[in-house]
mmCIF file of C-alpha atoms and ligand atoms in Angstrom:
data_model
loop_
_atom_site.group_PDB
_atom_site.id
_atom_site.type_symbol
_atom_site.label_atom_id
_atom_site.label_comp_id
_atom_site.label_asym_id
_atom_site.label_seq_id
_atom_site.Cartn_x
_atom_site.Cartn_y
_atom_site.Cartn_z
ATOM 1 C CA UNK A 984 -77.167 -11.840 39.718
ATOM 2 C CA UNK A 985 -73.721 -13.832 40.022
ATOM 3 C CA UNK A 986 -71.467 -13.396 43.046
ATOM 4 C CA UNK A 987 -68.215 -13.972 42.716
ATOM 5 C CA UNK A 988 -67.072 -12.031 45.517
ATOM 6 C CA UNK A 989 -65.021 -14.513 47.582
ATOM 7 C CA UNK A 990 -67.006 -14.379 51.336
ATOM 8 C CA UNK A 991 -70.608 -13.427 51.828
ATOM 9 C CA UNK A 992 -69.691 -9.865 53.569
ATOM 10 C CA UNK A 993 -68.487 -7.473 50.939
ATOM 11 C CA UNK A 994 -68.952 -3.468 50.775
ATOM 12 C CA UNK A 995 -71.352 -2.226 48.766
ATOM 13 C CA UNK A 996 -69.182 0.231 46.829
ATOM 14 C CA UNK A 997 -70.552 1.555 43.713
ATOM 15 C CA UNK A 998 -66.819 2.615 42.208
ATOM 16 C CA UNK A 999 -64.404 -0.284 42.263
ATOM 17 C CA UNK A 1000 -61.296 0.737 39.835
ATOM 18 C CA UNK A 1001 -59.750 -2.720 40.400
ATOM 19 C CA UNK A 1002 -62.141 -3.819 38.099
ATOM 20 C CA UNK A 1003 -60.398 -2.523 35.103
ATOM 21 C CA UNK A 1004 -56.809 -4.365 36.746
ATOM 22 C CA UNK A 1005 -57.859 -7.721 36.526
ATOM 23 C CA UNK A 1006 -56.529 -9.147 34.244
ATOM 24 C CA UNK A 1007 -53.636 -8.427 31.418
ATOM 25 C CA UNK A 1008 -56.268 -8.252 28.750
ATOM 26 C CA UNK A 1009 -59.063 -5.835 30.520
ATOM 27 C CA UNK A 1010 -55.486 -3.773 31.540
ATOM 28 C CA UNK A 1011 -54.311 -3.647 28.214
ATOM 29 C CA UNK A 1012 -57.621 -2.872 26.805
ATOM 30 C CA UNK A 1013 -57.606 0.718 28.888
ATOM 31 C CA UNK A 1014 -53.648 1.039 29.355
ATOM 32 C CA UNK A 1015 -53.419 5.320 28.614
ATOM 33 C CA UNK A 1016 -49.662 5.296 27.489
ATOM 34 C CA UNK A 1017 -47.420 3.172 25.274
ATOM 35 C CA UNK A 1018 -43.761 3.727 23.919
ATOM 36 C CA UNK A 1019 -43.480 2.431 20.313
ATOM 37 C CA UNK A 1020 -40.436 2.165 18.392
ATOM 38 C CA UNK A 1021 -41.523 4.577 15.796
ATOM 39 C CA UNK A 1022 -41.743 7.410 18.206
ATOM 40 C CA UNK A 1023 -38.229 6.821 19.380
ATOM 41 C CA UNK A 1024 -34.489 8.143 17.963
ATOM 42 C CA UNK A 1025 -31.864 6.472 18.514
ATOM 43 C CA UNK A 1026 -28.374 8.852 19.265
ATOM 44 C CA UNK A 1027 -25.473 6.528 17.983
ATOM 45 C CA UNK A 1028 -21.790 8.015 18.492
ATOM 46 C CA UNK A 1029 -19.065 7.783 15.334
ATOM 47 C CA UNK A 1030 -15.626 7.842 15.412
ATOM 48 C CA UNK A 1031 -13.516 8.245 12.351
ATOM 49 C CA UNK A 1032 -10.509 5.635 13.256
ATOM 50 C CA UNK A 1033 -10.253 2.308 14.389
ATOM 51 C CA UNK A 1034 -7.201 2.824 16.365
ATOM 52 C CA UNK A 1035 -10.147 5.026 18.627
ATOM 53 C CA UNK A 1036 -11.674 2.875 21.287
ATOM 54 C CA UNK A 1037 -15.405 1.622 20.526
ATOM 55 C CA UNK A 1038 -16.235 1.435 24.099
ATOM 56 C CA UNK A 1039 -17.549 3.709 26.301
ATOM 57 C CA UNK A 1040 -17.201 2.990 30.181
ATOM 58 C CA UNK A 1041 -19.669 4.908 31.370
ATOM 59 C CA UNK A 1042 -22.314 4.170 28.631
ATOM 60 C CA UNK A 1043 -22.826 0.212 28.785
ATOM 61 C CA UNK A 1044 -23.812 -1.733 25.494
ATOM 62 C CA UNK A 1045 -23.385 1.692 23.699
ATOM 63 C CA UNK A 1046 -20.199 1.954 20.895
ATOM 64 C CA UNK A 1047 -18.822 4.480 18.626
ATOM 65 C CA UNK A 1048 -19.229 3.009 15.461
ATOM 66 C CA UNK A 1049 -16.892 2.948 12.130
ATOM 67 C CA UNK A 1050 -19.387 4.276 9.103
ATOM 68 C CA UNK A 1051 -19.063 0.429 8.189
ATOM 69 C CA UNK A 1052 -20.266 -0.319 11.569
ATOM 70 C CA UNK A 1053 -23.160 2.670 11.551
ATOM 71 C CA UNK A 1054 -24.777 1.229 8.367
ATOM 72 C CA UNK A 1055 -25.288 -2.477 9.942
ATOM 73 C CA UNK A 1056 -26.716 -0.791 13.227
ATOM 74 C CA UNK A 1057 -28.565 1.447 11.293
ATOM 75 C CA UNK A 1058 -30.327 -1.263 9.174
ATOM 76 C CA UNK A 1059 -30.550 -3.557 12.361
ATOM 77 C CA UNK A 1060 -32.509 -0.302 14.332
ATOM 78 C CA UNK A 1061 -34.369 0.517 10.925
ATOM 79 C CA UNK A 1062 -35.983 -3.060 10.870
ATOM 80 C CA UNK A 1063 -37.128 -2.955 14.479
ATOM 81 C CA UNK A 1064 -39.012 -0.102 13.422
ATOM 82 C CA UNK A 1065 -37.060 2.928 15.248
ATOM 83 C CA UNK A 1066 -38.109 6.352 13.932
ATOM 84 C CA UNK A 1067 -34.834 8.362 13.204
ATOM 85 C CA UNK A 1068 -31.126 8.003 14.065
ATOM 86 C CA UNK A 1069 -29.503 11.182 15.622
ATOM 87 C CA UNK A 1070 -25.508 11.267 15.017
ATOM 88 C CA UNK A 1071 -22.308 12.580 17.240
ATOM 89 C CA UNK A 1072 -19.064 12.156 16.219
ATOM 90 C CA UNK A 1073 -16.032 11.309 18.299
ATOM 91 C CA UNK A 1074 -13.001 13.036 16.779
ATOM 92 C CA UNK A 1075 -9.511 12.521 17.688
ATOM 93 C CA UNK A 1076 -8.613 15.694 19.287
ATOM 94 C CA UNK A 1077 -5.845 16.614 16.686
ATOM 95 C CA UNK A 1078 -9.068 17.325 14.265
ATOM 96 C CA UNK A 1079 -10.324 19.932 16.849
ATOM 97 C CA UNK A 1080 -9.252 23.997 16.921
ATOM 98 C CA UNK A 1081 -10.863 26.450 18.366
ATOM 99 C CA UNK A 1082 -12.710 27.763 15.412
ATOM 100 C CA UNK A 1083 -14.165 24.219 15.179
ATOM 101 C CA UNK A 1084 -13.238 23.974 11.556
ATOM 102 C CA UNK A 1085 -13.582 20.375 11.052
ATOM 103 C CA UNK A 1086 -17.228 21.045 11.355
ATOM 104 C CA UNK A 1087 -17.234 22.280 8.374
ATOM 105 C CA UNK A 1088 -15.136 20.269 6.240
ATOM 106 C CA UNK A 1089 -17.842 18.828 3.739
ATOM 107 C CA UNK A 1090 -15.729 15.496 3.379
ATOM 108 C CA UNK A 1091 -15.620 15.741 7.566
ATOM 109 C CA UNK A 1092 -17.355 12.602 9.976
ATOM 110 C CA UNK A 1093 -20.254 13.591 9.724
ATOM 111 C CA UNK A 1094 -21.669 14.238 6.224
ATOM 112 C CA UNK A 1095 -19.577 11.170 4.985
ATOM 113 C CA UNK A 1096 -21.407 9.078 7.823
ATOM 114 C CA UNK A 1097 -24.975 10.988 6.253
ATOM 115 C CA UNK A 1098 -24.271 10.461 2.736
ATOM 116 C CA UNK A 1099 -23.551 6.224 3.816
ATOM 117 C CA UNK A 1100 -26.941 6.266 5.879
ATOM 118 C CA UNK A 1101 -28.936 8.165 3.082
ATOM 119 C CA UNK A 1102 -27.328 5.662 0.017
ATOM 120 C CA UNK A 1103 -27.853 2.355 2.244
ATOM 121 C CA UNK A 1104 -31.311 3.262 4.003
ATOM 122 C CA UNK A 1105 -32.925 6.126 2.295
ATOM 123 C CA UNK A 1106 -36.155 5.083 4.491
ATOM 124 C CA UNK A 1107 -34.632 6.132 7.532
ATOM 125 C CA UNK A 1108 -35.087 9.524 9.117
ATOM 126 C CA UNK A 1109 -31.494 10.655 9.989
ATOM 127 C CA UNK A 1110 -30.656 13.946 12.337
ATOM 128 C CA UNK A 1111 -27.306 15.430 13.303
ATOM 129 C CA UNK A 1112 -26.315 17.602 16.162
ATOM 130 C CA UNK A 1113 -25.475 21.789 14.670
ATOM 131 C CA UNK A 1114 -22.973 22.722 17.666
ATOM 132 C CA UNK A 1115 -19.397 23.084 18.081
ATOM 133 C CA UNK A 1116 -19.026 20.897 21.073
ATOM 134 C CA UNK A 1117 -17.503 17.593 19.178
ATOM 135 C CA UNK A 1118 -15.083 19.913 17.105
ATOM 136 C CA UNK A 1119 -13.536 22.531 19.805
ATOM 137 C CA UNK A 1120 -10.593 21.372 21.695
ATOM 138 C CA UNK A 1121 -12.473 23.320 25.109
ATOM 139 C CA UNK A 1122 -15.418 21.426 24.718
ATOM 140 C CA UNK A 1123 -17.666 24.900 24.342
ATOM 141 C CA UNK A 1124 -20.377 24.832 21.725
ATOM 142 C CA UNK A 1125 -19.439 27.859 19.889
ATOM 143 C CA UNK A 1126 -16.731 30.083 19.270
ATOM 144 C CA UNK A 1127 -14.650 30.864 22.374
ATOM 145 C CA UNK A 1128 -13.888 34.801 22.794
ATOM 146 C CA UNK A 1129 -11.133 35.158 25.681
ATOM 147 C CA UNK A 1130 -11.991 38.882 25.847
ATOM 148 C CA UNK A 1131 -15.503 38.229 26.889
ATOM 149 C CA UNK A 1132 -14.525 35.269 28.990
ATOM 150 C CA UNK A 1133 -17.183 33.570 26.883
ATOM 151 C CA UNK A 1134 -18.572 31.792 23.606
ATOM 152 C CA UNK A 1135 -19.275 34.494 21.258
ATOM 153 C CA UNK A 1136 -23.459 34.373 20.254
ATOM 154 C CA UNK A 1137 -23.453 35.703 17.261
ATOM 155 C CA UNK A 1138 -19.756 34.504 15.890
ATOM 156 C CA UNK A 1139 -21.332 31.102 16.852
ATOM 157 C CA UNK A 1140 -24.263 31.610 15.368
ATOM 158 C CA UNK A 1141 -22.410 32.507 11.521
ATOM 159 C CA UNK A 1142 -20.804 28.792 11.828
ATOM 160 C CA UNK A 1143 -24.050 27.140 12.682
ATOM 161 C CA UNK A 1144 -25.382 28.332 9.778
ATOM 162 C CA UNK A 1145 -22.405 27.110 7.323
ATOM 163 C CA UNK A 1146 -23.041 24.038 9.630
ATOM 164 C CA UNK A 1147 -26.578 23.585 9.086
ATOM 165 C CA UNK A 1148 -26.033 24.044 5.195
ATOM 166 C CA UNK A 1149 -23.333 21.183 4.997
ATOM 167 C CA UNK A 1150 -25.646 18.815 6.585
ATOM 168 C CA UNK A 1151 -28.805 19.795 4.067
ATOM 169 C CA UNK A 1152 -26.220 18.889 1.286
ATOM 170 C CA UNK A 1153 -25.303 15.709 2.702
ATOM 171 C CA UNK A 1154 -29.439 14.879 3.072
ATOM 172 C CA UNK A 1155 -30.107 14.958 6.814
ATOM 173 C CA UNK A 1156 -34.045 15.339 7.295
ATOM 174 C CA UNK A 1157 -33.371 17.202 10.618
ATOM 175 C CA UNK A 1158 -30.463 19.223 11.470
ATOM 176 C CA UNK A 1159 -30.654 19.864 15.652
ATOM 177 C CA UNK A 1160 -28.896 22.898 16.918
ATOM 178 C CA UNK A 1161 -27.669 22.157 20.677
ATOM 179 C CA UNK A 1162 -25.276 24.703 21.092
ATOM 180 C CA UNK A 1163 -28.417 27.457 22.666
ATOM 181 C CA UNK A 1164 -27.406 30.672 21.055
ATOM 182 C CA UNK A 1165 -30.180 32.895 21.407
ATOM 183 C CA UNK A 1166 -31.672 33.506 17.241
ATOM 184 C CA UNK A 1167 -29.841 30.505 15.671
ATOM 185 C CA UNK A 1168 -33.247 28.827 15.089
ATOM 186 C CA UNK A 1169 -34.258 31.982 12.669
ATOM 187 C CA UNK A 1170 -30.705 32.357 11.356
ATOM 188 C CA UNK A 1171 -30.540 28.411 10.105
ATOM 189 C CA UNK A 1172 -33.685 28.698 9.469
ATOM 190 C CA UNK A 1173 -33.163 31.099 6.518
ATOM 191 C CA UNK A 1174 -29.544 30.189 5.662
ATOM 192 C CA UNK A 1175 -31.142 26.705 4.946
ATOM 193 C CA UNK A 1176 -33.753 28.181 2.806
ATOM 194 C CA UNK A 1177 -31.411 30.336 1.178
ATOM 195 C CA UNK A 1178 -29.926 27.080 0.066
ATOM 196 C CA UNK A 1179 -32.834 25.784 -1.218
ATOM 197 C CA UNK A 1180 -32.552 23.454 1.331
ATOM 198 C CA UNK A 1181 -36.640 24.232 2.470
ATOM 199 C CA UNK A 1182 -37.280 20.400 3.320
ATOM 200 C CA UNK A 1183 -34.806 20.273 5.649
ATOM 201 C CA UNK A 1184 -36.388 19.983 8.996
ATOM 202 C CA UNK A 1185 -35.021 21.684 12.592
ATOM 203 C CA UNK A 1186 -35.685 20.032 15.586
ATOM 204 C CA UNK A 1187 -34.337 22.910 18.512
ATOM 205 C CA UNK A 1188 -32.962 21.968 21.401
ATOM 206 C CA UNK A 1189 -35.061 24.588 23.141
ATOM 207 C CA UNK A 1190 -35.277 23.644 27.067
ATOM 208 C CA UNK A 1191 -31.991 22.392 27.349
ATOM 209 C CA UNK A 1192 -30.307 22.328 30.978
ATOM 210 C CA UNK A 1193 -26.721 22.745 32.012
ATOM 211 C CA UNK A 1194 -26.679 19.664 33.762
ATOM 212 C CA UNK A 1195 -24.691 17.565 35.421
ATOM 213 C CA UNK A 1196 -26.169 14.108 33.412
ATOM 214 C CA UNK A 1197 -24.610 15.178 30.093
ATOM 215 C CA UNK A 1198 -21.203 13.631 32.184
ATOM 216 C CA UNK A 1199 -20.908 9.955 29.939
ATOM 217 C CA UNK A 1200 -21.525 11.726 26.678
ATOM 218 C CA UNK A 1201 -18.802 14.396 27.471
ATOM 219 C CA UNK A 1202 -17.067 11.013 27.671
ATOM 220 C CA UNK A 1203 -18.022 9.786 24.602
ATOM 221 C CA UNK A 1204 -17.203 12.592 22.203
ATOM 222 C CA UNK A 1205 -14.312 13.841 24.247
ATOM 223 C CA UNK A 1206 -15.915 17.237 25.018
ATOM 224 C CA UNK A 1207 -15.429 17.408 28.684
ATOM 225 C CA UNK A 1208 -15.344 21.440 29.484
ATOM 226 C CA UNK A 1209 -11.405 22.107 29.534
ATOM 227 C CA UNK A 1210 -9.357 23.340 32.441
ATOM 228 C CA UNK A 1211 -9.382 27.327 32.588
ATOM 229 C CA UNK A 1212 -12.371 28.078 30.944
ATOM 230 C CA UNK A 1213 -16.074 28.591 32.838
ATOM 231 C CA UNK A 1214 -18.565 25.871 32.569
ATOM 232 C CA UNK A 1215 -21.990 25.926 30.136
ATOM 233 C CA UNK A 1216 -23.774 27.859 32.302
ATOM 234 C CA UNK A 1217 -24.113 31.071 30.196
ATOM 235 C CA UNK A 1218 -26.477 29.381 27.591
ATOM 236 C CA UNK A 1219 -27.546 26.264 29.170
ATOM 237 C CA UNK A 1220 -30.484 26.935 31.320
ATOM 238 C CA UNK A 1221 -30.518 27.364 35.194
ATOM 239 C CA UNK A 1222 -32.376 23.516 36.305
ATOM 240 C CA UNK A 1223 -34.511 25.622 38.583
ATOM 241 C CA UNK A 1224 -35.542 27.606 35.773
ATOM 242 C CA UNK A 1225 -39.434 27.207 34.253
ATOM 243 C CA UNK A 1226 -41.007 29.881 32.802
ATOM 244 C CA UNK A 1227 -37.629 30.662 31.309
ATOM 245 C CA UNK A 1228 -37.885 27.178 29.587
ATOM 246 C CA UNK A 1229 -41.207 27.485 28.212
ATOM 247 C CA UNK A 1230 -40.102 31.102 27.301
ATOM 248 C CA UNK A 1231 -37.040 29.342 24.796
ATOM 249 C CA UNK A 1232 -39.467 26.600 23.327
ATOM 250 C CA UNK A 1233 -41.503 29.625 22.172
ATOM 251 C CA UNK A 1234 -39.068 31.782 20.664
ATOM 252 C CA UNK A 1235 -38.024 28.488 18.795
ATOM 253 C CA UNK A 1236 -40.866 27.779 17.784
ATOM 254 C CA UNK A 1237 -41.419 31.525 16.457
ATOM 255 C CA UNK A 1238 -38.192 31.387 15.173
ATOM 256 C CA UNK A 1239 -39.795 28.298 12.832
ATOM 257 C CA UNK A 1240 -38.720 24.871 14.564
ATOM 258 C CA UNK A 1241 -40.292 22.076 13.353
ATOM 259 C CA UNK A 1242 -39.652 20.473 16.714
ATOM 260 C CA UNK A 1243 -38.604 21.494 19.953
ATOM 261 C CA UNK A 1244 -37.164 19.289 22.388
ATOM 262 C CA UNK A 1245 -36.514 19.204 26.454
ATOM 263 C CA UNK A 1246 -33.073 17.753 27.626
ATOM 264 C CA UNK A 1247 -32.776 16.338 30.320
ATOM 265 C CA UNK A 1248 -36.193 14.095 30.251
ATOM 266 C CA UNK A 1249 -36.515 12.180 33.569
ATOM 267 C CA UNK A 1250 -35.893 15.297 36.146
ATOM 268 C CA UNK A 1251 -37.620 17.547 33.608
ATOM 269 C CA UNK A 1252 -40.918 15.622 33.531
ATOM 270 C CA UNK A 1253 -42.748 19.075 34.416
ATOM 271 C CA UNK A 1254 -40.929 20.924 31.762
ATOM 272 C CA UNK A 1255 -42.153 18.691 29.104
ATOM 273 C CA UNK A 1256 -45.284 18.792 30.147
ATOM 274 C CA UNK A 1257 -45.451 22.083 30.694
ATOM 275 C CA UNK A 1258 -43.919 22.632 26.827
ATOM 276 C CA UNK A 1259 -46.294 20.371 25.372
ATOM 277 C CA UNK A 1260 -49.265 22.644 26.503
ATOM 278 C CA UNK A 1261 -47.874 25.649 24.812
ATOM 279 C CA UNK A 1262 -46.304 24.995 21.788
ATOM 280 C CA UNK A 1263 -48.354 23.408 18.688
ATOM 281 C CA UNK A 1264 -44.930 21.605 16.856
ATOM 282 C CA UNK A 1265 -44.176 17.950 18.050
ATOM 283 C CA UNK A 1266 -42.080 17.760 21.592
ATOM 284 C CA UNK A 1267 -39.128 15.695 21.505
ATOM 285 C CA UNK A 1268 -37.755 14.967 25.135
ATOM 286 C CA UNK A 1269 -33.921 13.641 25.726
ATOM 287 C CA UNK A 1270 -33.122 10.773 27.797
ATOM 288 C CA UNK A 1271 -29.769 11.498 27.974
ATOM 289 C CA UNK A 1272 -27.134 9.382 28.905
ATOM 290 C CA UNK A 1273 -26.453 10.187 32.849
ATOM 291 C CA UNK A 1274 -29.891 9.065 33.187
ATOM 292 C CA UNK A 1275 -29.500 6.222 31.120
ATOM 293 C CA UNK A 1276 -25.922 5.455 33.447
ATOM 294 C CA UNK A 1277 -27.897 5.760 36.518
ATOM 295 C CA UNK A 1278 -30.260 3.260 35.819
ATOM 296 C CA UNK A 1279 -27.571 1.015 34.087
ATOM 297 C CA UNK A 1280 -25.255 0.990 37.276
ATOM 298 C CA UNK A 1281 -28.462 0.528 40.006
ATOM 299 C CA UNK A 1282 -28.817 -2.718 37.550
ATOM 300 C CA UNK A 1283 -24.989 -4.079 37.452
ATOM 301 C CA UNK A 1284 -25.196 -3.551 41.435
ATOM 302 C CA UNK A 1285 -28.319 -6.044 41.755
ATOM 303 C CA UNK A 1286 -30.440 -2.688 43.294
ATOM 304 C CA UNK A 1287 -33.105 -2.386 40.427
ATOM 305 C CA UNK A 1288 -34.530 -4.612 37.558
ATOM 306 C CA UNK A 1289 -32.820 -3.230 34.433
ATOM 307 C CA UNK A 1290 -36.167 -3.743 31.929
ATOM 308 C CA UNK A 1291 -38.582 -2.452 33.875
ATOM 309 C CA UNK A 1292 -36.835 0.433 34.917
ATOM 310 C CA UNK A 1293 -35.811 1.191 31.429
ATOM 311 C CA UNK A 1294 -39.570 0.661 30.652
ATOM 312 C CA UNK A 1295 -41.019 2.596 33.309
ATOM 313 C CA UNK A 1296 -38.341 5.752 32.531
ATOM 314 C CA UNK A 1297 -39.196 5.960 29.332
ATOM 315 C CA UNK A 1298 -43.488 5.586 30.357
ATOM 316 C CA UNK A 1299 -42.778 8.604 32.555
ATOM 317 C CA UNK A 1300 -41.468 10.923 29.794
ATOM 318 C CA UNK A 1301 -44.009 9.541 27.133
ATOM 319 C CA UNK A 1302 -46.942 10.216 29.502
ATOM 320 C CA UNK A 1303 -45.395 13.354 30.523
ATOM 321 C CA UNK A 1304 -46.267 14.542 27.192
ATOM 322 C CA UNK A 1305 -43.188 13.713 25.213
ATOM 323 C CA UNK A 1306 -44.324 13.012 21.428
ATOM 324 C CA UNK A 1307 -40.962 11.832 20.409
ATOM 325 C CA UNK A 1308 -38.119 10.510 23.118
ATOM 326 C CA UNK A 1309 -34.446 10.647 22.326
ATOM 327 C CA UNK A 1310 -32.910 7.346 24.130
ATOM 328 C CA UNK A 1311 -29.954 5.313 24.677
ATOM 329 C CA UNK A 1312 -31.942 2.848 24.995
ATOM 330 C CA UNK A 1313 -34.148 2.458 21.497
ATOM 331 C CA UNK A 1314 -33.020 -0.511 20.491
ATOM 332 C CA UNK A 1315 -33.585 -2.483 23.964
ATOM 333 C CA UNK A 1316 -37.129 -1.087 24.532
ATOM 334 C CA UNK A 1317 -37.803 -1.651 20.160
ATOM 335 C CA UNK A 1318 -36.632 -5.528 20.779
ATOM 336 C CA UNK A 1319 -39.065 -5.730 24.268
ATOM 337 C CA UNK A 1320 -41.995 -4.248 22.383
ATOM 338 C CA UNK A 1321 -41.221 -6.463 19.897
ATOM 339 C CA UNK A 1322 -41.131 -9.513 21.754
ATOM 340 C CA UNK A 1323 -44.401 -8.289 23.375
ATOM 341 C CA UNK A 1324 -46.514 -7.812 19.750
ATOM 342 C CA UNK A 1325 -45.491 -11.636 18.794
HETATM 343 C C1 LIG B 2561 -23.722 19.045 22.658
HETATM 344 C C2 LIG B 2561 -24.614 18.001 23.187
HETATM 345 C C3 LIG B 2561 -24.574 17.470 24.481
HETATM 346 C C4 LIG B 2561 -25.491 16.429 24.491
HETATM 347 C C5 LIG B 2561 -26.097 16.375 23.227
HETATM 348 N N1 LIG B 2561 -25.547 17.373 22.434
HETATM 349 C C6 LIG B 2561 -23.705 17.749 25.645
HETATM 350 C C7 LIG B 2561 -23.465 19.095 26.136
HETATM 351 O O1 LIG B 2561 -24.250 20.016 25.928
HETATM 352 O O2 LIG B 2561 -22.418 19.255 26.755
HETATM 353 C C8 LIG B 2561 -25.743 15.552 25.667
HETATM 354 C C9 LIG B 2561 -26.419 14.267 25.395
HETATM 355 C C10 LIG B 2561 -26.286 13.262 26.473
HETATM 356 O O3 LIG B 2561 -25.808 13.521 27.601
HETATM 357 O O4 LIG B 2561 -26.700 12.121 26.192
HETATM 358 N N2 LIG B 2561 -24.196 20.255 22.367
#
């Protein structure tokens, strides 16, 4: 029998798992988890002017694009292989009321930036946002009523529908209500079909946090919760919260989602999991972009390596039972896997 252990004395162990970390081919032959570009959507901001700034401080290497500038991207994140774009637009704020009415302007940001995507790359899976949030000059993702001291459920819920509709006729394959009403999943659901619109796909935000991590993208649409009014806390769920998550990703997918998703991903790797195990429709997780800040400012201060952290976030919420991730940073980890397959 060959030795090849290094000194004559050696323990007589019958399980060794080093074995199968020898090497990079015996480790890739047995590795459990991978992230490839098709399971990933990329979230790419719009803005309708170019006198509105591209940048985004808090977001680095992220832009809001021109519908000139979406279509290139688009193509560029369509050839690496990327799954599905999902769009926000960033509105000047003399677009926004407080009915959100631009939201439902058929020649609005949104379905002109769909109809571009859908002439130039029918091939790719496109998904917009169905909340108020971009649109209302309070940042709330519904209708505001002062009496209540709160956004109005079921006003809210009458707009996502028109909302929902819009974006069939424009030819989104998902439409992705974030706004947490309680019954807007059933109530799009059936507008939609109403339409005729039954191939039009819902992917519910179901689990979705109030959370301090949405911060950069507040930034980036200009939706930061106005002065005088009470934070998100009345439909975004309590981060402590569990059964109460698993409890929404039900009724969503009762209420006939095609998808459910948890947002945030990396503090909500239970959740997911947790999600996965009791729903049957795909899980889409959301790496959204505090977590995507965090790891991007570690980097710029020299504290952690910016690719393998990116990696190893987006590992964690793939493993975690995520079939589909939402991340800021598609197109980095779609040109590292790449580079890896050549
Ligand atoms: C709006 C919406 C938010 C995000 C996606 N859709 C913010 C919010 O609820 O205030 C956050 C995404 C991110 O932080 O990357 N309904």
């Amino acid at each position: 029998m060959a030795r090849n252990h290094s000194n004559s004395e050696w323990l007589r162990l019958p399980r060794r798992p080093r074995r199968l970390r020898q090497g990079s081919a015996i480790r890739a032959l047995v590795a459990e988890t991978e992230v490839a570009p098709r399971g990933l959507i990329a979230p790419l901001f719009v803005r309708e002017s170019a006198t509105q700034e591209a940048e985004i401080a808090s977001l680095p290497g992220v832009r809001r694009f021109l519908i000139s500038e979406l279509l290139q991207e688009a193509a560029e994140l369509h050839g690496l292989g990327i799954g599905a774009v999902a769009l926000f637009p960033a509105l000047r704020s003399v677009r926004k009321d407080l009915r959100g009415s631009a939201a439902l302007d058929p020649k609005g940001l949104v379905p002109r930036a769909v109809r571009a995507l859908k002439k130039e790359i029918p091939s790719l899976a496109v998904m917009t946002d169905v909340a108020l949030d971009p649109y209302t000059p309070h940042g709330h993702d519904g209708i505001w009523n002062a009496k209540l001291n709160d956004v109005d459920n079921d006003a809210t819920v009458a707009v996502l529908r028109k909302m929902a509709v819009l974006y069939a006729e424009a030819g989104v394959d998902f439409v992705a209500p974030s706004d947490m009403m309680d019954g807007r999943i059933g109530a799009i659901r059936e507008a939609l079909d109403a339409g005729g619109h039954v191939r039009t796909g819902i992917i519910a935000y179901a689990a979705k946090f109030a959370s301090a991590y949405y911060g950069p993208f507040r930034e980036a649409v200009g939706s930061k919760t106005a002065q005088g009014y009470l934070d998100k806390r009345t439909y975004q769920l309590d981060p402590g919260n569990r059964r109460e998550a698993v409890l929404e990703a039900l009724l969503d997918e009762e209420e006939g989602a095609d998808m459910v998703m948890v947002k945030p991903a990396g503090p909500y790797l239970d959740i997911i999991r947790e999600v996965r195990e009791s729903v049957r429709v795909p899980v889409a997780a959301y790496q959204v972009s505090g977590e995507y800040a965090q790891i991007h400012a570690a980097a710029r201060a020299g504290w952690l390596d910016l690719e393998r952290t990116r990696d190893e976030s987006l590992i964690g919420i793939r493993r975690a039972g995520a079939d589909v991730i939402l991340t800021y940073f598609a197109r980095a980890a779609a040109e590292a896997w790449r580079r890896r397959q050549s």
